Short mmCIF file of C-alpha atoms and ligand atoms in Angstrom, two decimals:
data_model
loop_
_atom_site.label_atom_id
_atom_site.label_comp_id
_atom_site.label_asym_id
_atom_site.label_seq_id
_atom_site.Cartn_x
_atom_site.Cartn_y
_atom_site.Cartn_z
CA MET A 99 -36.81 1.58 -1.95
CA THR A 100 -36.57 -0.95 0.92
CA ASP A 101 -36.07 -1.11 4.19
CA GLU A 102 -34.71 -5.00 4.98
CA PRO A 103 -31.23 -4.04 5.14
CA LEU A 104 -29.25 -5.56 1.91
CA SER A 105 -28.16 -9.04 2.41
CA VAL A 106 -24.01 -9.69 0.99
CA GLY A 107 -22.42 -12.59 0.40
CA MET A 108 -18.42 -11.89 -1.12
CA LEU A 109 -16.22 -13.85 -2.56
CA GLY A 110 -12.51 -13.99 -2.03
CA TYR A 111 -11.24 -12.38 1.49
CA GLY A 112 -7.49 -10.82 0.60
CA PHE A 113 -6.96 -7.09 -0.07
CA MET A 114 -10.04 -6.48 -1.68
CA GLY A 115 -12.26 -7.73 0.84
CA ASP A 116 -10.72 -5.87 3.24
CA ALA A 117 -11.13 -2.75 1.77
CA HIS A 118 -14.71 -3.74 0.77
CA ALA A 119 -15.76 -5.16 4.07
CA ASN A 120 -13.67 -1.53 5.34
CA ALA A 121 -15.66 0.88 3.01
CA LEU A 122 -19.28 -1.03 4.12
CA ARG A 123 -18.20 -0.72 7.30
CA SER A 124 -17.89 3.13 7.39
CA LEU A 125 -20.71 4.07 5.01
CA PRO A 126 -23.66 3.35 8.58
CA GLN A 127 -20.92 6.92 9.69
CA PHE A 128 -20.21 8.93 6.67
CA PHE A 129 -23.11 8.58 4.74
CA PRO A 130 -26.17 7.69 6.35
CA ASP A 131 -28.50 7.81 3.78
CA ALA A 132 -26.51 4.38 1.97
CA PRO A 133 -28.53 1.47 1.81
CA ALA A 134 -27.79 -1.07 4.95
CA VAL A 135 -26.25 -3.59 4.70
CA SER A 136 -25.83 -6.96 6.94
CA LEU A 137 -22.73 -9.85 5.60
CA ASP A 138 -24.63 -12.82 5.79
CA VAL A 139 -22.34 -15.10 4.38
CA LEU A 140 -18.81 -15.51 2.88
CA VAL A 141 -17.50 -17.49 0.46
CA GLY A 142 -13.59 -19.06 0.45
CA ARG A 143 -12.35 -22.35 -0.41
CA ASP A 144 -10.74 -23.11 2.43
CA GLU A 145 -12.86 -23.43 5.29
CA THR A 146 -10.63 -23.09 7.47
CA ALA A 147 -9.05 -19.85 6.26
CA ALA A 148 -12.63 -18.47 5.47
CA ARG A 149 -14.17 -18.85 8.70
CA GLU A 150 -11.30 -17.03 10.64
CA ALA A 151 -11.87 -13.96 8.06
CA ALA A 152 -15.70 -13.70 8.61
CA ASP A 153 -15.00 -12.90 11.75
CA ARG A 154 -12.09 -11.13 11.55
CA LEU A 155 -14.71 -8.53 8.84
CA GLY A 156 -18.02 -9.49 10.39
CA PHE A 157 -19.83 -11.88 8.12
CA ASP A 158 -22.12 -14.45 9.58
CA ARG A 159 -21.22 -18.10 7.84
CA VAL A 160 -19.55 -19.71 5.68
CA ALA A 161 -19.28 -20.70 1.83
CA THR A 162 -16.75 -23.19 0.28
CA ASP A 163 -19.37 -22.70 -3.12
CA TRP A 164 -20.30 -20.12 -4.45
CA ARG A 165 -23.14 -21.67 -5.64
CA ASP A 166 -24.49 -22.08 -2.05
CA ALA A 167 -24.13 -18.15 -1.75
CA ILE A 168 -26.00 -16.63 -3.94
CA ASP A 169 -29.50 -17.68 -3.61
CA ASP A 170 -29.11 -16.46 -0.78
CA VAL A 171 -27.90 -12.58 -0.73
CA ASP A 172 -29.41 -8.94 -2.43
CA VAL A 173 -25.75 -8.35 -3.19
CA PHE A 174 -22.69 -10.25 -4.42
CA TYR A 175 -18.92 -9.16 -4.36
CA ASN A 176 -16.84 -10.98 -6.53
CA LEU A 177 -13.26 -9.96 -5.53
CA GLY A 178 -11.77 -13.53 -6.83
CA PRO A 179 -8.86 -14.46 -8.48
CA ASN A 180 -9.82 -12.89 -12.73
CA ASP A 181 -11.01 -16.19 -13.97
CA VAL A 182 -13.55 -17.11 -10.69
CA HIS A 183 -15.30 -13.12 -11.96
CA VAL A 184 -17.02 -15.10 -14.45
CA GLU A 185 -19.29 -17.86 -13.63
CA PRO A 186 -20.44 -16.67 -10.28
CA SER A 187 -20.98 -13.38 -11.33
CA ILE A 188 -23.31 -14.45 -14.44
CA ALA A 189 -24.90 -17.32 -12.07
CA ALA A 190 -25.93 -14.67 -9.23
CA LEU A 191 -27.31 -12.39 -11.46
CA GLU A 192 -30.06 -14.96 -13.70
CA GLU A 193 -30.89 -14.18 -10.23
CA ASP A 194 -31.67 -10.85 -10.27
CA VAL A 195 -28.47 -10.55 -7.61
CA HIS A 196 -26.49 -7.31 -7.64
CA VAL A 197 -23.34 -7.80 -8.00
CA LEU A 198 -19.94 -5.71 -7.54
CA CYS A 199 -17.19 -7.77 -9.72
CA GLU A 200 -13.45 -6.33 -9.71
CA LYS A 201 -11.78 -5.87 -12.59
CA PRO A 202 -10.76 -6.50 -14.59
CA LEU A 203 -14.17 -7.48 -15.16
CA ALA A 204 -12.87 -11.27 -16.74
CA PRO A 205 -9.71 -12.63 -18.31
CA THR A 206 -11.04 -12.99 -21.58
CA VAL A 207 -13.20 -10.55 -23.83
CA GLU A 208 -15.42 -13.57 -25.24
CA ALA A 209 -15.87 -13.87 -21.15
CA ALA A 210 -16.44 -9.61 -19.97
CA GLU A 211 -18.59 -10.20 -22.79
CA ARG A 212 -20.79 -13.01 -21.90
CA MET A 213 -20.80 -11.13 -18.62
CA ALA A 214 -22.29 -8.68 -20.53
CA ASP A 215 -24.69 -10.08 -21.78
CA ALA A 216 -25.97 -11.12 -18.80
CA ALA A 217 -25.71 -7.73 -16.83
CA ALA A 218 -27.89 -6.53 -19.38
CA ALA A 219 -30.39 -9.40 -18.93
CA SER A 220 -30.86 -8.58 -15.51
CA ASP A 221 -32.76 -6.39 -13.53
CA ALA A 222 -30.14 -6.10 -10.84
CA VAL A 223 -27.07 -3.20 -10.81
CA ALA A 224 -23.23 -5.03 -13.02
CA ALA A 225 -21.03 -3.01 -11.12
CA THR A 226 -17.18 -3.61 -12.50
CA GLY A 227 -15.05 -2.21 -9.54
CA PHE A 228 -13.43 0.69 -11.41
CA ASN A 229 -12.26 2.94 -7.74
CA TYR A 230 -10.31 4.59 -8.92
CA ARG A 231 -13.48 6.98 -10.86
CA PHE A 232 -14.77 7.76 -6.99
CA VAL A 233 -11.49 10.16 -6.19
CA PRO A 234 -12.59 13.05 -5.86
CA ALA A 235 -10.04 14.81 -7.25
CA VAL A 236 -11.37 12.40 -9.61
CA GLN A 237 -14.71 13.32 -10.01
CA TYR A 238 -13.68 17.50 -10.24
CA ALA A 239 -11.12 16.58 -12.94
CA LYS A 240 -14.81 15.65 -14.62
CA GLN A 241 -16.71 18.28 -13.99
CA LEU A 242 -13.51 20.55 -14.85
CA ILE A 243 -13.06 19.05 -18.20
CA GLU A 244 -17.79 18.81 -18.59
CA ASP A 245 -17.62 22.48 -18.13
CA GLY A 246 -15.38 22.98 -20.65
CA ALA A 247 -12.31 24.54 -18.41
CA LEU A 248 -9.43 23.03 -20.69
CA GLY A 249 -11.32 23.32 -24.68
CA GLU A 250 -10.63 21.05 -26.85
CA ILE A 251 -8.50 18.02 -25.36
CA ARG A 252 -5.44 17.28 -27.72
CA HIS A 253 -3.50 14.89 -25.03
CA ALA A 254 -4.13 12.70 -22.67
CA ARG A 255 -1.30 10.66 -20.48
CA PHE A 256 -1.98 7.70 -18.27
CA ARG A 257 1.32 5.38 -16.08
CA TYR A 258 0.52 3.08 -13.57
CA LEU A 259 4.34 2.05 -11.25
CA GLN A 260 4.45 0.26 -9.80
CA ASP A 261 7.69 -2.61 -8.73
CA TRP A 262 6.70 -5.40 -6.46
CA LEU A 263 8.15 -7.58 -8.45
CA VAL A 264 11.96 -6.41 -8.69
CA ASP A 265 12.10 -8.21 -5.49
CA ALA A 266 14.09 -11.13 -8.02
CA ASP A 267 12.41 -13.53 -5.07
CA ALA A 268 8.71 -12.22 -5.10
CA PRO A 269 7.42 -15.29 -5.09
CA TRP A 270 4.59 -16.80 -8.12
CA THR A 271 0.87 -15.51 -7.67
CA TRP A 272 -2.51 -16.02 -9.84
CA ARG A 273 -1.27 -12.83 -11.01
CA MET A 274 1.57 -13.47 -13.41
CA ASP A 275 -0.90 -17.11 -15.35
CA ALA A 276 -2.45 -15.85 -17.98
CA GLU A 277 -5.10 -18.63 -16.93
CA SER A 278 -6.08 -17.15 -14.37
CA ALA A 279 -5.43 -13.27 -14.76
CA GLY A 280 -6.15 -13.54 -18.55
CA SER A 281 -2.93 -10.10 -18.71
CA GLY A 282 -0.67 -8.68 -16.09
CA ALA A 283 -0.13 -5.26 -15.57
CA LEU A 284 -1.69 -4.76 -17.96
CA GLY A 285 -5.21 -5.98 -16.49
CA ASP A 286 -4.07 -5.69 -13.31
CA LEU A 287 -2.78 -1.74 -12.83
CA GLY A 288 -3.39 -0.94 -16.96
CA ALA A 289 -8.02 -1.86 -16.34
CA HIS A 290 -7.56 1.65 -14.45
CA SER A 291 -6.10 3.64 -16.08
CA PHE A 292 -8.32 2.30 -19.44
CA ASP A 293 -11.76 3.51 -17.57
CA LEU A 294 -9.77 6.51 -16.05
CA ALA A 295 -8.96 7.40 -19.93
CA ARG A 296 -13.07 6.72 -21.30
CA PHE A 297 -14.56 9.18 -18.08
CA LEU A 298 -12.32 11.42 -17.81
CA VAL A 299 -11.41 11.98 -22.06
CA GLY A 300 -14.04 9.54 -23.93
CA ASP A 301 -13.80 6.54 -26.69
CA VAL A 302 -10.53 4.77 -27.23
CA ASP A 303 -10.21 3.66 -31.53
CA ALA A 304 -6.71 2.44 -32.31
CA VAL A 305 -4.71 1.41 -29.99
CA SER A 306 -0.18 0.44 -30.69
CA GLY A 307 0.83 -1.13 -28.35
CA HIS A 308 3.90 -3.23 -27.31
CA ARG A 309 4.66 -6.00 -23.91
CA GLU A 310 7.82 -7.07 -21.73
CA THR A 311 7.89 -10.16 -19.07
CA PHE A 312 11.08 -10.06 -17.73
CA VAL A 313 11.30 -12.15 -15.67
CA GLU A 314 10.03 -16.08 -17.17
CA GLU A 315 9.74 -17.90 -13.61
CA ARG A 316 9.75 -17.19 -10.72
CA VAL A 317 8.49 -19.93 -7.81
CA PRO A 318 5.28 -20.03 -5.37
CA GLU A 319 6.00 -19.34 -1.57
CA GLY A 320 6.38 -22.57 1.04
CA GLU A 321 7.15 -24.63 -2.97
CA SER A 322 10.58 -24.60 -4.27
CA GLU A 323 9.86 -25.41 -8.12
CA PRO A 324 9.63 -22.62 -10.48
CA ARG A 325 6.77 -21.71 -12.41
CA SER A 326 6.00 -20.24 -15.51
CA VAL A 327 4.57 -16.62 -15.59
CA THR A 328 2.80 -16.78 -18.67
CA VAL A 329 1.21 -12.60 -18.97
CA ASP A 330 2.93 -9.47 -19.62
CA ASP A 331 4.98 -7.76 -16.17
CA ALA A 332 4.67 -4.30 -18.23
CA PHE A 333 2.74 -2.71 -21.18
CA ALA A 334 3.29 0.57 -23.27
CA ALA A 335 0.96 1.88 -26.00
CA HIS A 336 -0.24 4.46 -27.88
CA ALA A 337 -4.16 5.63 -28.49
CA GLU A 338 -5.91 7.12 -30.46
CA PHE A 339 -9.42 9.10 -29.29
CA ALA A 340 -12.14 8.87 -30.70
CA ASN A 341 -12.66 13.01 -30.16
CA GLY A 342 -9.30 13.22 -32.18
CA ALA A 343 -7.27 13.50 -29.15
CA MET A 344 -4.12 11.35 -29.22
CA GLY A 345 -3.55 8.73 -25.85
CA THR A 346 0.05 7.26 -23.95
CA PHE A 347 -0.68 4.83 -21.77
CA GLU A 348 2.59 2.94 -19.73
CA ALA A 349 1.66 0.39 -16.20
CA THR A 350 3.92 -2.06 -15.31
CA ARG A 351 5.85 -3.57 -12.03
CA TYR A 352 9.02 -2.93 -12.53
CA ALA A 353 9.37 1.08 -12.45
CA THR A 354 11.52 0.71 -8.85
CA GLY A 355 11.15 2.33 -6.44
CA ARG A 356 7.37 3.11 -7.37
CA LYS A 357 4.40 1.81 -5.52
CA ASN A 358 1.17 3.08 -6.23
CA GLY A 359 2.02 5.78 -9.03
CA HIS A 360 -0.75 5.98 -10.86
CA THR A 361 -0.92 9.52 -13.05
CA PHE A 362 -2.58 11.45 -16.02
CA GLU A 363 -2.09 14.34 -17.53
CA ILE A 364 -4.60 15.84 -19.33
CA ASP A 365 -3.46 18.70 -21.66
CA GLY A 366 -6.22 21.04 -23.74
CA SER A 367 -6.87 23.89 -25.69
CA GLU A 368 -7.56 25.75 -22.56
CA GLY A 369 -5.89 23.57 -20.11
CA ALA A 370 -4.91 21.21 -18.71
CA LEU A 371 -4.85 19.16 -15.14
CA ARG A 372 -2.47 16.94 -13.40
CA PHE A 373 -3.17 13.77 -10.93
CA ASP A 374 -0.94 11.50 -9.09
CA LEU A 375 -2.77 8.97 -6.81
CA GLU A 376 -0.09 9.16 -4.15
CA ARG A 377 -1.30 12.68 -4.41
CA LEU A 378 -4.42 12.41 -4.17
CA ASN A 379 -6.73 15.23 -2.15
CA GLU A 380 -5.00 17.50 -5.27
CA LEU A 381 -5.73 18.18 -8.44
CA GLU A 382 -3.10 20.22 -10.66
CA VAL A 383 -4.31 22.68 -12.86
CA ARG A 384 -3.77 25.03 -15.17
CA ARG A 385 -6.14 27.95 -16.97
CA GLY A 386 -6.01 30.00 -19.05
CA ASP A 387 -2.37 31.68 -19.78
CA GLY A 388 -1.58 31.45 -15.56
CA ARG A 389 2.55 30.85 -16.16
CA GLY A 390 2.09 27.22 -14.12
CA PHE A 391 0.13 25.44 -12.91
CA GLU A 392 -2.40 26.30 -9.44
CA THR A 393 -2.61 22.77 -6.54
CA VAL A 394 -5.97 22.69 -5.90
CA LEU A 395 -7.08 20.43 -2.88
CA VAL A 396 -9.98 19.57 -3.70
CA THR A 397 -11.22 19.00 0.67
CA ASP A 398 -14.16 21.66 0.73
CA ASP A 399 -17.26 20.62 1.91
CA ASP A 400 -18.95 21.59 -1.81
CA ASP A 401 -16.02 19.38 -3.19
CA PRO A 402 -16.74 15.63 -4.83
CA TYR A 403 -18.26 13.36 -1.64
CA GLY A 404 -16.45 16.98 0.51
CA GLU A 405 -19.74 16.98 2.92
CA HIS A 406 -20.27 13.11 4.24
CA TRP A 407 -16.13 13.53 5.84
CA TRP A 408 -13.74 16.63 8.23
CA PRO A 409 -13.15 19.77 7.39
CA ALA A 410 -11.57 21.20 4.48
CA GLY A 411 -8.22 20.23 4.56
CA HIS A 412 -8.90 17.13 6.28
CA VAL A 413 -6.93 14.69 3.83
CA LEU A 414 -8.82 11.54 2.37
CA GLY A 415 -6.75 7.80 1.55
CA TRP A 416 -6.84 5.44 -0.12
CA GLU A 417 -9.36 3.52 1.39
CA HIS A 418 -12.33 6.04 0.46
CA THR A 419 -12.60 5.60 -2.61
CA PHE A 420 -13.86 2.56 -1.57
CA VAL A 421 -16.38 3.69 0.54
CA HIS A 422 -17.54 6.36 -1.86
CA GLU A 423 -17.94 3.43 -4.24
CA ASN A 424 -20.18 1.23 -1.77
CA SER A 425 -22.26 3.65 -1.10
CA GLU A 426 -23.02 4.81 -5.87
CA PHE A 427 -23.73 1.22 -5.85
CA LEU A 428 -25.87 0.39 -2.85
CA GLY A 429 -27.96 3.42 -3.31
CA ALA A 430 -28.43 1.51 -6.83
CA ALA A 431 -29.16 -1.28 -5.50
CA ALA A 432 -31.67 -0.80 -2.92
CA GLY A 433 -33.31 2.17 -5.31
CA GLY A 434 -33.17 0.94 -8.35
CA GLY A 435 -30.66 3.12 -10.17
CA GLU A 436 -28.39 3.91 -12.63
CA TYR A 437 -24.47 2.72 -11.46
CA ALA A 438 -21.73 4.02 -13.78
CA PRO A 439 -19.07 2.47 -14.11
CA ASP A 440 -21.44 -1.08 -15.14
CA PHE A 441 -20.41 -4.53 -16.76
CA ALA A 442 -20.63 -2.50 -20.70
CA ASP A 443 -17.91 0.24 -19.09
CA GLY A 444 -15.85 -4.17 -17.79
CA LEU A 445 -15.35 -4.78 -21.19
CA ALA A 446 -14.71 -1.76 -23.21
CA VAL A 447 -11.99 -1.72 -20.70
CA GLN A 448 -11.59 -4.86 -22.27
CA ARG A 449 -11.60 -5.06 -25.00
CA LEU A 450 -8.92 -1.88 -25.25
CA LEU A 451 -6.48 -3.77 -23.11
CA ASP A 452 -7.05 -7.51 -25.76
CA ALA A 453 -6.92 -4.57 -29.02
CA VAL A 454 -3.27 -3.91 -27.31
CA GLU A 455 -2.34 -7.63 -26.75
CA ARG A 456 -3.91 -8.47 -30.05
CA SER A 457 -1.68 -4.76 -32.11
CA ASP A 458 1.16 -6.26 -29.41
CA ASP A 459 1.41 -9.81 -31.29
CA ARG A 460 1.17 -8.53 -34.38
CA ARG A 461 3.84 -5.32 -34.44
CA GLU A 462 1.10 -3.60 -35.89
CA TRP A 463 -1.50 -0.99 -34.67
CA VAL A 464 -5.37 -2.09 -34.22
CA THR A 465 -8.98 -0.50 -34.38
CA VAL A 466 -10.93 -1.62 -31.36
O1 LIG B 669 -6.21 -2.88 -8.81
C1 LIG B 669 -5.00 -2.24 -8.34
C2 LIG B 669 -4.75 -4.08 -7.50
O2 LIG B 669 -4.62 -5.51 -8.24
C3 LIG B 669 -4.53 -1.98 -6.99
O3 LIG B 669 -5.92 0.03 -7.42
C4 LIG B 669 -3.89 -0.85 -7.10
O4 LIG B 669 -2.81 -1.98 -7.80
C5 LIG B 669 -3.60 -2.03 -5.88
O5 LIG B 669 -3.42 -3.29 -5.96
C6 LIG B 669 -2.97 -3.95 -7.68
#
């Protein structure tokens, strides 16, 4: 492991830029064993806005072209729109620069395959930003499942519900454009659910999907002409897992009153689990033939990541998932170790997103 700080380049400085920069600032205090980093260059097309963001987030300099950033850094964070994930991530991996790319990995399966190929050919670590794997309660759920506490898994239900498009005046953004985003709620929210499903339950063999777009046009902020919404607003899918479990998935931006309602329930022959991201310190566990679910507060010292934070019961939030994710990613980058979820996991999820779309187009089940 090197003692030199890893120099960081970051493309994008919106929501995800804040989340990752905050995580990088927290690491030295709470994860002192994590490799040190130096925030070298922030990449954005608008130089003035990028400079303001660089000052706010603590980066030394800015670049308006990602090509000017990649050669000089050890680690590259790709936090741009989904279509911008592809070429910069591949170019960085070709230079053996470690990459953390936000999800979904790409707008299409073909692009995700090229990214996974570049990762396989590179000596660098290639991480896909599925941060919810790093919720302590999710890791605790994984341990329970691996220890056999649920027995044979029969059902897995995943829902990701948001409501920011219920507002008829919500502006058009790149997230509503198929070319930039690939898909809508399916790729933005469903990708998280499919990743957790693969992490906790296993591979999915086949899906039957259904998508809807409720509002066909919206007006971009500060403009007067509407633009077409070319992605799904919501999706639902049935899934057949390789281990025989049945899955159901649903995600929407039209769930009135739900802000970030990412939930799952897993039922097995010996027990069951329930999780709700809006109560992320808790896992509801049903063991044996008890009469109901026990609510386990996953904040003890010996719980996943517990020893790094506050005394038991002093709860964590959404932002801590990024701290955990970054500690694992940078540790693998500095030490040459394995990291998951990697680009192969990102590609596996992309194939599921694509299968849902093909199934909906054909109105039939699709084998993944
Ligand atoms: O990745 C997801 C985003 O695109 C997030 O986890 C939540 O939903 C917050 O914003 C969107």
